[in-house]
PDB file of C-alpha atoms in Angstrom:
ATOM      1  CA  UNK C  10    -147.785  25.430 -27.006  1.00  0.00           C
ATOM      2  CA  UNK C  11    -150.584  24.119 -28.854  1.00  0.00           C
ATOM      3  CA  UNK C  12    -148.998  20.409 -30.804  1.00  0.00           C
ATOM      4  CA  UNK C  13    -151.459  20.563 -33.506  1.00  0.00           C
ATOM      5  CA  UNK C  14    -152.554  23.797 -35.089  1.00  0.00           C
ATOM      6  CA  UNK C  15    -153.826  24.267 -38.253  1.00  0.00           C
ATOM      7  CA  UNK C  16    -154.156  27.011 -40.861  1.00  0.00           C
ATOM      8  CA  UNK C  17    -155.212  28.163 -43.721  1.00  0.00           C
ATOM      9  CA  UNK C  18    -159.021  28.434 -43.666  1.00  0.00           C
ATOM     10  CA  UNK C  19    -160.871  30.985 -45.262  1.00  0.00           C
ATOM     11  CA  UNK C  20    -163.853  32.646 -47.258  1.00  0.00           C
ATOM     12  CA  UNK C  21    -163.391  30.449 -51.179  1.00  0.00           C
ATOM     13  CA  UNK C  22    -165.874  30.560 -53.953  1.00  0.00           C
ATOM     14  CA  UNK C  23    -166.576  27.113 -55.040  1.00  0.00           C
ATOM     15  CA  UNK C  24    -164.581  25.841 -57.657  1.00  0.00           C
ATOM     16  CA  UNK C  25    -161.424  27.683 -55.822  1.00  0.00           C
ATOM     17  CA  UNK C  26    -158.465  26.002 -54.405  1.00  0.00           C
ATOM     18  CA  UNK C  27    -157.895  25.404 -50.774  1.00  0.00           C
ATOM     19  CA  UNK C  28    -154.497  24.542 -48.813  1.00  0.00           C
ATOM     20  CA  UNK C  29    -154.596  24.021 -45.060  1.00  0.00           C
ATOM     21  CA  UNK C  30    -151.897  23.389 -43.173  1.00  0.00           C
ATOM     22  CA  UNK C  31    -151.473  21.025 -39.947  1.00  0.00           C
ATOM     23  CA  UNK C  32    -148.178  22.046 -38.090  1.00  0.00           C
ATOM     24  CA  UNK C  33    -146.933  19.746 -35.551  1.00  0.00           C
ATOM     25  CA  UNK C  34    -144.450  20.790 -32.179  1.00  0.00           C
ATOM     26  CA  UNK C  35    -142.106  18.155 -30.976  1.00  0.00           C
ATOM     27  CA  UNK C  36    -140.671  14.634 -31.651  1.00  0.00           C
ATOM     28  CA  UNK C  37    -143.999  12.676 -30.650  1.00  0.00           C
ATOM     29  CA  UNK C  38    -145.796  12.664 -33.777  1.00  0.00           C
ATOM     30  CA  UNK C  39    -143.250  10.988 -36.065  1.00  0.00           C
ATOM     31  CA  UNK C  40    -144.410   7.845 -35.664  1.00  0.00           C
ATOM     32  CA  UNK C  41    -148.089   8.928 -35.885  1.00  0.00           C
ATOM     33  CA  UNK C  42    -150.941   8.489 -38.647  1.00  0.00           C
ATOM     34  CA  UNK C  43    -151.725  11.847 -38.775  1.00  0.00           C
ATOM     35  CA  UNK C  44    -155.731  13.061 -40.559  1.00  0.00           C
ATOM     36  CA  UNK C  45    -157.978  15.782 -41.215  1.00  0.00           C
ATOM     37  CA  UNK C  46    -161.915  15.966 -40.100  1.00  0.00           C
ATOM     38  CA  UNK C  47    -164.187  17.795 -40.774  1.00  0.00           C
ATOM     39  CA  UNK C  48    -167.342  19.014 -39.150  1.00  0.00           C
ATOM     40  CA  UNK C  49    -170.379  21.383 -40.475  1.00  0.00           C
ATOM     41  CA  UNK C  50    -172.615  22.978 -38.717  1.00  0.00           C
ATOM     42  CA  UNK C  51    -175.172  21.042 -36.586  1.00  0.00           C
ATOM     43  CA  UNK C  52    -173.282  17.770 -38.490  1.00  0.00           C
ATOM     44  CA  UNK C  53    -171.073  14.815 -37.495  1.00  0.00           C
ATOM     45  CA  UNK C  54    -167.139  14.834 -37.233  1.00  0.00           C
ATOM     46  CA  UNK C  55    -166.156  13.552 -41.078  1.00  0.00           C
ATOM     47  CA  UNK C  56    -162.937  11.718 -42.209  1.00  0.00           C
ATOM     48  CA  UNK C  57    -161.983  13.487 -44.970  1.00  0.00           C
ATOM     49  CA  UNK C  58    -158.411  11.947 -45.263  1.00  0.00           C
ATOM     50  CA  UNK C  59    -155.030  10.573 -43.307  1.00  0.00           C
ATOM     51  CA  UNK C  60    -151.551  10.150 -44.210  1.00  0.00           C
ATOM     52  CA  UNK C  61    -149.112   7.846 -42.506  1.00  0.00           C
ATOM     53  CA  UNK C  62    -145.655   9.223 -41.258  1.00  0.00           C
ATOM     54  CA  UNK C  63    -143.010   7.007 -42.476  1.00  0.00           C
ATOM     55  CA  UNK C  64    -145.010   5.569 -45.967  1.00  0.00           C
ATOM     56  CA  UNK C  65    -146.966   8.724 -46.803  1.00  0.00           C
ATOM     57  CA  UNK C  66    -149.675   6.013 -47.763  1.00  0.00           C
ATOM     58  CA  UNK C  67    -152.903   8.230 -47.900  1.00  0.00           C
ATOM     59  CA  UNK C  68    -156.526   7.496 -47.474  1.00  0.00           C
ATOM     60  CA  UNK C  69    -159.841   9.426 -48.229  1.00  0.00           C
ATOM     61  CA  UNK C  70    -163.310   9.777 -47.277  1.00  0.00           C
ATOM     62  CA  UNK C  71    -165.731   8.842 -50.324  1.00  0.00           C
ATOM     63  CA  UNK C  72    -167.095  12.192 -50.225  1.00  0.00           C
ATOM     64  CA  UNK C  73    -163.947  14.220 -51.070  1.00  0.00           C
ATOM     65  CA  UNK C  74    -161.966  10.822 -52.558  1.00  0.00           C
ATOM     66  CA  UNK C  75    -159.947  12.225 -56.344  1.00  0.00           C
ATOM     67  CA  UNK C  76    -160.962  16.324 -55.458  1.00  0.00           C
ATOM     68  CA  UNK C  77    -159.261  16.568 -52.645  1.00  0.00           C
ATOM     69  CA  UNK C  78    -155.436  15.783 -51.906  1.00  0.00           C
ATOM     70  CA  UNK C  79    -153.487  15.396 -48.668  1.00  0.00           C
ATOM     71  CA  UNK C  80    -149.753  15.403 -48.492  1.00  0.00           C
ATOM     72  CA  UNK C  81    -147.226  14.850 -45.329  1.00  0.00           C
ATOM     73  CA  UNK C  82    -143.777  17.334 -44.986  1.00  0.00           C
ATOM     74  CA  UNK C  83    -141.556  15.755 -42.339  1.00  0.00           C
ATOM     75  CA  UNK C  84    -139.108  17.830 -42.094  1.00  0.00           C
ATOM     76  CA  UNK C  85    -141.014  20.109 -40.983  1.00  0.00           C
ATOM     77  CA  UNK C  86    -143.996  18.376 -39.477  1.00  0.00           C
ATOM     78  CA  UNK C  87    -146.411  19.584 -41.502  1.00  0.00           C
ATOM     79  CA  UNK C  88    -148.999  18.003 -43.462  1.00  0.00           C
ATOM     80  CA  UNK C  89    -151.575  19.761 -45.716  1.00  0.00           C
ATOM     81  CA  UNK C  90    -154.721  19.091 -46.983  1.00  0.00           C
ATOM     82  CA  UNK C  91    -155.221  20.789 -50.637  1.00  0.00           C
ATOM     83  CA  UNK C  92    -157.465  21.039 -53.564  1.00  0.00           C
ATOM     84  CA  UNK C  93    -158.805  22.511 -56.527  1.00  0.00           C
ATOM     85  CA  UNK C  94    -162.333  22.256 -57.142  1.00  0.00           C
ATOM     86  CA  UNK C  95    -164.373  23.568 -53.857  1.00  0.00           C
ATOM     87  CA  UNK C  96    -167.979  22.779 -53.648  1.00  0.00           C
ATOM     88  CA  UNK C  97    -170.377  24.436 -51.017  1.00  0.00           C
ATOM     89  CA  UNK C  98    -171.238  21.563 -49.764  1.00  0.00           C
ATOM     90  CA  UNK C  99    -166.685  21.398 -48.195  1.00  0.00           C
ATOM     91  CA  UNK C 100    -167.964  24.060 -45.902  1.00  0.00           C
ATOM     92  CA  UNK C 101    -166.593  22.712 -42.559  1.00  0.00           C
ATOM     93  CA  UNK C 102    -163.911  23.734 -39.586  1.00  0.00           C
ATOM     94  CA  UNK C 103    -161.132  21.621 -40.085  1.00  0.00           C
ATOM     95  CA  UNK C 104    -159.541  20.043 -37.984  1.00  0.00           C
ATOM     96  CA  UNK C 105    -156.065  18.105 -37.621  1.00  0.00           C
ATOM     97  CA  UNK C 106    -155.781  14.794 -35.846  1.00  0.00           C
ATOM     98  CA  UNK C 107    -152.690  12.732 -34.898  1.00  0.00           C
ATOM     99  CA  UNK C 108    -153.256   9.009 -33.287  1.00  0.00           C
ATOM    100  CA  UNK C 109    -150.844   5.890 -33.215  1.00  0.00           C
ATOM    101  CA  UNK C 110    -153.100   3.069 -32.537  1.00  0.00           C
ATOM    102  CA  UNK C 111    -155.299   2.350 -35.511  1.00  0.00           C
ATOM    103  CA  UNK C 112    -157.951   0.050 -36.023  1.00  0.00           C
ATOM    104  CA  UNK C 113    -160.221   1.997 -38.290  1.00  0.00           C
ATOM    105  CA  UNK C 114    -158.488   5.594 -38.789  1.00  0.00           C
ATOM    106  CA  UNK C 115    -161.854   6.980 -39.896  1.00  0.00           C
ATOM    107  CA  UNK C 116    -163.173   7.131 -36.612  1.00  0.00           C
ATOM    108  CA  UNK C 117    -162.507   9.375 -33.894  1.00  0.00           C
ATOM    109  CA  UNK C 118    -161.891   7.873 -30.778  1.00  0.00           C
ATOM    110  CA  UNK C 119    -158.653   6.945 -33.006  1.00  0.00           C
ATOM    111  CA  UNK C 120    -156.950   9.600 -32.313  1.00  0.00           C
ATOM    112  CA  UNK C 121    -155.212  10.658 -29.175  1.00  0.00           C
ATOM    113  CA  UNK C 122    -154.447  14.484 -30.264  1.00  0.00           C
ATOM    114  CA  UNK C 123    -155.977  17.583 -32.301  1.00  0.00           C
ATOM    115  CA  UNK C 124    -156.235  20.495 -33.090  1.00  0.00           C
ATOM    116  CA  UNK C 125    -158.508  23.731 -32.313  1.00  0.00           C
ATOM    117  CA  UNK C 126    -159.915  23.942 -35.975  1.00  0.00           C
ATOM    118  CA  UNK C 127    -159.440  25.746 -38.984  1.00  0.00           C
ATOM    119  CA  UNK C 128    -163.378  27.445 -40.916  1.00  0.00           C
ATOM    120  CA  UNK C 129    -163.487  27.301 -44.780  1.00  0.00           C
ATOM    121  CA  UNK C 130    -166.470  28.117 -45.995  1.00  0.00           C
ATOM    122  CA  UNK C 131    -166.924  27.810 -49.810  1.00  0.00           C
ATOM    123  CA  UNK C 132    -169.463  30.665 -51.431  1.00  0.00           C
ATOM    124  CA  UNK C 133    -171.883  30.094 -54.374  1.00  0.00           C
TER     125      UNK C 133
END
């Protein structure tokens, strides 16, 4: 089985809300920051934002920092990334990360584990 997968991706008009999910199989990720990138077409992998496990202490990328909110479920090791104001410019795959050893958790190599990717794409 897949240990990341996420969900939740779709066609939203801007100024929608969004809700993806990252669901995570088996023990190994409890102790894990765990983040969502993003990457648009012919673009660079983005942070967009990370949560730890035990804390729940979140961090953002300045270009979706105060729109966009992400939230950790342990008990059922999920974590979502959510908001309410969509702009075009969000249109992305998505993807769910999970790494333990963090220097900078904005940059990729961080992260040991991810997902296959999730499209939004935000209409006009």
């Amino acid at each position: 089985q897949v240990p990341l997968v996420e969900s939740g991706g779709g066609l939203v008009q801007a100024g929608g809300s969004l809700s993806v999910s990252c669901a995570a199989s088996g023990s190994r990720f409890g102790n894990s920051v765990m983040a969502w990138f993003r990457q648009a077409p012919g673009r660079e992998y983005e942070f967009v934002a990370g949560i730890t496990w035990k804390s729940h202490t979140t961090y953002y990328g300045d270009s979706v920092k105060v729109r966009f909110t992400v939230s950790r479920y342990n008990s059922h090791n999920t974590v979502y990334l959510q908001t309410d104001s969509l702009k075009p410019a969000d249109t992305a795959i998505y993807y769910c990360a999970a790494g333990q050893t963090m220097l900078d958790m904005s940059k990729v190599e961080e992260y040991e584990c991810w997902g296959l990717g999730t499209q939004v794409t935000v209409s006009s």
